[in-house]
Structures are given as structure tokens and as C-alpha cells.
Amino acid sequence: MGLTAHLLPDGQRLHLQHGPIDLIIGAEGQRRVAFEAAVARFETILDALVAELPALRAEMSQALAMPTGAVARRMHRAALGVPGDVFFTRMAAVAGAVADEVLAAMVSQAELARAFVNNGGDIALHLEGDAQFRLMMSDHTGRGLGRIVLRAGEGVGGIATSGRHGRSHSLGIADSVTVLAPCAAQADVAATLIANSVDLPGHPAIRRRPANALMEDSDLGARPVVAGCGPLTDAECARALGAGRRVADAFTAAGLITDAALFLHAHADLTDGPRLSVADKEPAHA
């Protein structure tokens, strides 16, 4: 599928799509200039990623060479410094890195009070002055889980969500994990790895299948991914979320993220930052 670009009916948001990449973009300020910059930068992103795809699907290690393309470099930088010894590939950052790259092109060309690039739920964000960004966290059915309220100057430039109901396969059982970070690529990696760690290894209610049996070219290879999760007790949910929270705390201590919200069945665990809250009613969209 070739690149498509069109304004949404509200006239204030731009929809860009090229192959599997699908972006919703908003801008307040020099909107036309920003949208033109977004289209121009988006034109070559997919081809550049495909050219380096085999290398980007390799297991991450400090020995890997820096990639060539701008988006791939963002993926590599986001993968550096990840705490602990855990398997992942730089593809864990791809959606966030694409969003970051398009947003950077917009901000470099236009004066903007507020702008965002939403790549399937992984969001790169720019705020100036008294601008705010509000949105709802929801589960795969659309039920509200909580809210996010961000203001300029808080050090948050990226939001990402991962879990077993997301676009990619997960090694863990989290329904969803939402992370706030300085950029979307960092949020993307962290959300993936925190969601992977919400788990109860060997539990009989959890069904797993090799990743490459579900998607032949998965960068996870034959590693078992979660294909279903049956009922769990409150104590089991708390134990699984606790494992994920320890990983979230490690990312926070390393300065890689600012906040995280972890959800499993009817249970939630939030880090201590003020920007996330569990829903008591549905908040407004941004």
C-alpha cells in the first residue's frame, strides 16, 4: 500500500498511512506548516526501516552497531541502558521512534503550542506554555481504566501502552501497561518490557504458544507468548503485578520513565507520579 495523507473530518488532525504505519497527528499553532513537514518526513520512513529490518530484529546487546537510518537510531538509543538482563530487540521501540521522528520534523519547521503524533496508541508529545494533554487509558473493550493529565515542563514527551491485548505479542499476562517517558521510543521499550514481566510462569490458567507459530517472521522467534489467560485469584494478580512493578521501578530509578500504570483483570498498580490516576469516571479525550 502506498502512502496516503488526508485531513480528518474535524479539519484539525492529519491521518498518515504507509503499509503497517498508521498515524493520527494533531497540532496547535502553525498547523499547515507542521502537517506539511510531517508528510515530507513520513514519505521515506517505511523504506528506510525495511532496509535495516533484519538487523533491527536481532537480540539487543551493547555490541550491536548503531543503525544508519534516523528512526532506527532512535530505536537503538532507546534500547541502550535498559536495566537488567532481559531478551528484547530494538523493534520494541519502533512505533514510538516513528512517532518521535515525525514530531521532531514538525517542531523543527513550525511554531507549535501543542502537538502530538499517535502511532497506534504510542504517542510523541510536544507541549509549550500552559498547554495540557489529557486522555483516557482504556482496556481492549474500550472500558475506561484511568486518566492521564500532562502539562508542559513535566519532562514527558512520550506515552506508550503494551500488553497481551495489543498489536504485538506479549511474553506476559498484563491486560495493559501504560508508560510516560521523555520520548515515545523510551516509553515504547519500557511498556513492552514491563508488560512482559507481569507474569505467573507455569500457571495452568495461562496459555502460551511459540511466537513464530502465530506470526512467522516474529522477532521473538519460538519464545512462548501469551495466547490466553483464564481466571486468577486476587493474590495471583497482585503477585504478577508486583513482578511488573519491580521492573517499572527499575526503569524509573534509571531515569528512563516518569510514570507507569499496570493493569491485570480488575487490578491496577500505579507508580507514585501525579500524572496517572485510576478511573472513577470516564475522562475527556485530548
Coordinates of C-alpha atoms in Angstrom, one line a residue:
M1 CA 0.0 0.0 0.0
G2 CA 1.4 3.4 -0.9
L3 CA 1.4 6.4 1.3
T4 CA -1.9 8.2 1.9
A5 CA -2.4 11.5 3.7
H6 CA -5.7 13.3 4.4
L7 CA -7.3 15.6 6.9
L8 CA -9.8 14.0 9.3
P9 CA -13.4 15.5 9.2
D10 CA -12.6 17.8 12.1
G11 CA -10.1 19.6 9.9
Q12 CA -7.6 19.7 12.8
R13 CA -6.0 16.3 12.6
L14 CA -4.0 14.6 9.9
H15 CA -4.1 10.9 9.0
L16 CA -1.0 9.4 7.5
Q17 CA -0.7 5.8 6.5
H18 CA 2.0 3.8 4.7
G19 CA 1.9 0.0 4.9
P20 CA 1.6 -1.0 8.6
I21 CA 2.3 2.5 9.9
D22 CA -0.8 4.5 10.7
L23 CA -0.5 7.9 12.3
I24 CA -3.0 10.4 13.7
I25 CA -1.4 13.8 14.1
G26 CA -2.6 17.0 15.8
A27 CA -1.0 20.4 16.0
E28 CA -2.0 23.8 17.6
G29 CA -0.1 26.8 16.2
Q30 CA 1.3 26.8 12.6
R31 CA -0.8 23.7 11.8
R32 CA -0.4 23.8 8.0
V33 CA 3.4 24.1 8.2
A34 CA 3.6 21.3 10.7
F35 CA 1.4 19.0 8.7
E36 CA 3.4 19.6 5.5
A37 CA 6.6 18.8 7.5
A38 CA 5.0 15.6 8.8
V39 CA 4.1 14.4 5.3
A40 CA 7.5 15.2 3.9
R41 CA 9.3 13.3 6.7
F42 CA 6.9 10.4 6.6
E43 CA 7.5 9.6 2.9
T44 CA 10.8 7.8 3.4
I45 CA 10.4 6.3 6.9
L46 CA 9.0 2.9 6.0
D47 CA 11.5 2.2 3.2
A48 CA 14.4 3.1 5.5
L49 CA 13.2 0.8 8.2
V50 CA 12.6 -2.1 5.8
A51 CA 16.2 -1.8 4.6
E52 CA 17.5 -2.4 8.1
L53 CA 14.8 -4.7 9.4
P54 CA 17.0 -7.9 9.7
A55 CA 19.5 -6.1 12.0
L56 CA 16.8 -4.4 14.0
R57 CA 15.2 -7.8 14.7
A58 CA 18.4 -9.1 16.3
E59 CA 18.6 -9.6 20.1
M60 CA 19.6 -6.3 21.7
S61 CA 23.1 -6.2 23.1
Q62 CA 25.7 -3.4 23.8
A63 CA 27.8 -4.9 21.0
L64 CA 25.3 -4.1 18.2
A65 CA 26.4 -1.4 15.9
M66 CA 24.5 1.9 15.6
P67 CA 22.0 1.6 12.7
T68 CA 22.1 4.0 9.7
G69 CA 18.5 5.4 9.5
A70 CA 17.2 8.2 11.7
V71 CA 14.3 6.2 13.1
A72 CA 16.5 3.1 13.6
R73 CA 19.0 5.2 15.5
R74 CA 16.2 6.4 17.8
M75 CA 15.2 2.7 18.4
H76 CA 18.9 1.9 19.2
R77 CA 19.3 4.8 21.7
A78 CA 16.0 3.9 23.4
A79 CA 17.2 0.3 23.9
L80 CA 20.5 1.3 25.4
G81 CA 20.6 1.4 29.2
V82 CA 17.6 -0.8 29.7
P83 CA 18.0 -2.2 33.3
G84 CA 18.5 -5.9 33.9
D85 CA 19.5 -8.8 31.6
V86 CA 16.4 -9.5 29.6
F87 CA 15.7 -10.5 26.0
F88 CA 14.3 -7.9 23.6
T89 CA 15.0 -6.4 20.2
R90 CA 15.2 -2.9 19.0
M91 CA 11.8 -3.5 17.4
A92 CA 10.3 -2.9 20.9
A93 CA 10.8 0.8 20.2
V94 CA 9.7 1.1 16.6
A95 CA 6.3 2.6 16.9
G96 CA 7.5 5.2 19.4
A97 CA 10.5 6.0 17.4
V98 CA 8.5 6.7 14.3
A99 CA 6.2 9.0 16.3
D100 CA 9.2 10.8 17.7
E101 CA 10.8 11.3 14.3
V102 CA 7.7 12.8 12.7
L103 CA 7.0 15.0 15.7
A104 CA 10.6 16.3 15.6
A105 CA 10.2 17.2 11.9
M106 CA 7.0 19.2 12.8
V107 CA 8.6 21.0 15.7
S108 CA 11.6 21.9 13.7
Q109 CA 9.6 23.6 11.0
A110 CA 6.6 25.2 12.8
E111 CA 5.8 27.2 16.0
L112 CA 3.5 24.9 18.0
A113 CA 1.9 25.3 21.4
R114 CA 0.8 21.7 21.4
A115 CA 1.4 18.8 19.0
F116 CA 1.1 15.0 19.1
V117 CA 1.8 12.1 16.8
N118 CA -0.2 9.0 17.7
N119 CA 1.1 5.8 16.2
G120 CA -1.4 3.2 17.2
G121 CA -1.5 4.3 20.8
D122 CA 2.2 5.1 21.1
I123 CA 2.3 8.9 21.3
A124 CA 5.0 11.5 20.9
L125 CA 4.0 14.8 22.5
H126 CA 5.1 18.4 22.4
L127 CA 3.7 21.0 24.9
E128 CA 4.6 24.6 25.4
G129 CA 3.5 27.3 27.9
D130 CA 0.3 26.4 29.7
A131 CA -0.7 23.7 27.2
Q132 CA -2.1 20.4 28.6
F133 CA -2.7 16.9 27.2
R134 CA -5.5 14.8 28.7
L135 CA -6.5 11.3 27.6
M136 CA -8.1 8.1 28.9
M137 CA -6.4 4.8 29.5
S138 CA -8.8 2.0 28.4
D139 CA -8.8 -1.7 28.0
H140 CA -9.2 -3.7 24.8
T141 CA -13.1 -3.4 25.1
G142 CA -13.0 0.3 25.5
R143 CA -13.7 0.3 29.2
G144 CA -12.0 3.3 30.9
L145 CA -9.2 2.3 33.2
G146 CA -7.8 5.7 34.3
R147 CA -6.7 9.0 33.1
I148 CA -3.5 10.9 32.1
V149 CA -3.1 14.6 32.6
L150 CA 0.1 16.2 31.3
R151 CA 1.4 19.7 31.4
A152 CA 4.4 21.5 29.8
G153 CA 7.6 21.2 31.7
E154 CA 7.0 17.9 33.3
G155 CA 9.6 16.0 31.3
V156 CA 7.1 13.8 29.5
G157 CA 7.4 13.6 25.7
G158 CA 6.1 10.1 25.1
I159 CA 3.3 7.8 26.0
A160 CA 3.2 4.1 25.2
T161 CA 0.9 1.1 26.0
S162 CA 1.7 -2.6 25.8
G163 CA 0.1 -5.8 26.9
R164 CA -1.4 -9.1 25.8
H165 CA -4.3 -7.4 24.0
G166 CA -2.1 -5.0 22.0
R167 CA -0.9 -5.1 18.4
S168 CA 2.2 -7.2 19.3
H169 CA 2.6 -10.4 21.1
S170 CA 3.5 -10.3 24.8
L171 CA 5.5 -12.6 27.0
G172 CA 3.4 -11.5 30.0
I173 CA -0.2 -11.5 31.1
A174 CA -0.8 -7.8 31.7
D175 CA -4.0 -6.6 30.1
S176 CA -2.1 -3.3 29.6
V177 CA 0.8 -1.3 30.8
T178 CA 0.9 2.4 30.0
V179 CA 4.2 4.3 30.5
L180 CA 5.1 8.0 30.4
A181 CA 8.7 8.9 29.4
P182 CA 10.9 11.6 28.0
C183 CA 10.2 10.4 24.4
A184 CA 7.9 7.9 22.8
A185 CA 10.6 5.4 21.9
Q186 CA 11.7 5.1 25.5
A187 CA 8.1 4.7 26.6
D188 CA 7.6 2.0 24.0
V189 CA 10.5 -0.1 25.1
A190 CA 9.6 0.3 28.8
A191 CA 6.0 -0.5 28.3
T192 CA 6.9 -3.7 26.4
L193 CA 9.4 -5.0 29.0
I194 CA 7.2 -4.1 32.0
A195 CA 4.2 -5.8 30.4
N196 CA 6.4 -8.9 29.6
S197 CA 7.3 -9.1 33.3
V198 CA 3.8 -9.1 34.6
D199 CA 3.6 -12.9 34.7
L200 CA 3.0 -16.1 36.6
P201 CA 5.4 -18.6 35.0
G202 CA 3.9 -22.1 34.8
H203 CA 0.4 -21.2 35.9
P204 CA -2.2 -23.6 34.4
A205 CA -4.6 -20.8 33.6
I206 CA -2.2 -19.2 31.2
R207 CA -2.0 -20.5 27.6
R208 CA 1.2 -19.9 25.6
R209 CA 2.3 -20.5 22.0
P210 CA 5.5 -20.0 20.2
A211 CA 5.6 -16.5 18.7
N212 CA 6.6 -17.7 15.3
A213 CA 3.6 -20.1 15.2
L214 CA 1.3 -17.0 15.4
M215 CA 3.4 -14.8 13.2
E216 CA 6.0 -16.5 11.1
D217 CA 8.5 -13.6 11.0
S218 CA 8.1 -12.6 14.7
D219 CA 11.4 -11.2 16.1
L220 CA 10.5 -13.2 19.2
G221 CA 11.2 -16.5 17.3
A222 CA 10.0 -19.6 19.1
R223 CA 9.7 -17.9 22.5
P224 CA 6.3 -18.6 24.2
V225 CA 3.9 -15.7 24.1
V226 CA 0.7 -15.5 26.0
A227 CA -2.3 -16.7 23.9
G228 CA -4.9 -16.5 26.7
C229 CA -5.3 -16.1 30.4
G230 CA -8.0 -17.6 32.5
P231 CA -9.3 -16.6 35.9
L232 CA -6.8 -15.7 38.6
T233 CA -7.2 -15.1 42.3
D234 CA -6.6 -11.6 43.8
A235 CA -3.4 -12.9 45.3
E236 CA -2.1 -14.2 42.0
C237 CA -3.0 -10.9 40.3
A238 CA -1.1 -9.0 43.0
R239 CA 1.9 -11.2 42.6
A240 CA 2.0 -10.8 38.8
L241 CA 1.6 -7.1 39.1
G242 CA 4.3 -6.9 41.7
A243 CA 6.8 -8.5 39.4
G244 CA 5.9 -5.9 36.8
R245 CA 6.1 -3.0 39.3
R246 CA 9.6 -4.0 40.3
V247 CA 10.7 -3.6 36.6
A248 CA 8.8 -0.3 36.4
D249 CA 10.6 0.9 39.5
A250 CA 14.0 -0.1 37.9
F251 CA 13.2 1.9 34.8
T252 CA 12.1 4.9 37.0
A253 CA 15.3 4.7 39.1
A254 CA 17.4 4.7 35.9
G255 CA 15.7 7.9 34.7
L256 CA 14.2 6.2 31.7
I257 CA 10.5 6.7 32.6
T258 CA 8.5 9.0 34.8
D259 CA 5.3 7.1 35.5
A260 CA 3.7 3.7 34.8
A261 CA 0.2 2.2 35.2
L262 CA -0.1 -1.6 35.2
F263 CA -3.5 -3.4 34.8
L264 CA -4.5 -7.1 35.1
H265 CA -8.1 -8.2 35.3
A266 CA -9.7 -5.9 37.8
H267 CA -6.5 -4.9 39.5
A268 CA -4.1 -2.0 39.0
D269 CA -0.7 -0.8 40.2
L270 CA 0.4 2.8 39.6
T271 CA 3.8 4.4 40.3
D272 CA 3.8 7.4 42.6
G273 CA 3.7 10.2 40.0
P274 CA 0.7 12.6 39.9
R275 CA 0.1 12.3 36.2
L276 CA -1.8 9.0 36.3
S277 CA -4.9 8.0 38.1
V278 CA -7.3 5.1 38.2
A279 CA -10.7 5.9 36.6
D280 CA -13.6 6.8 38.7
K281 CA -15.4 8.1 35.7
E282 CA -14.6 8.5 32.0
P283 CA -12.3 11.5 31.4
A284 CA -12.4 13.6 28.2
H285 CA -10.2 12.7 25.3
A286 CA -7.4 15.0 24.3

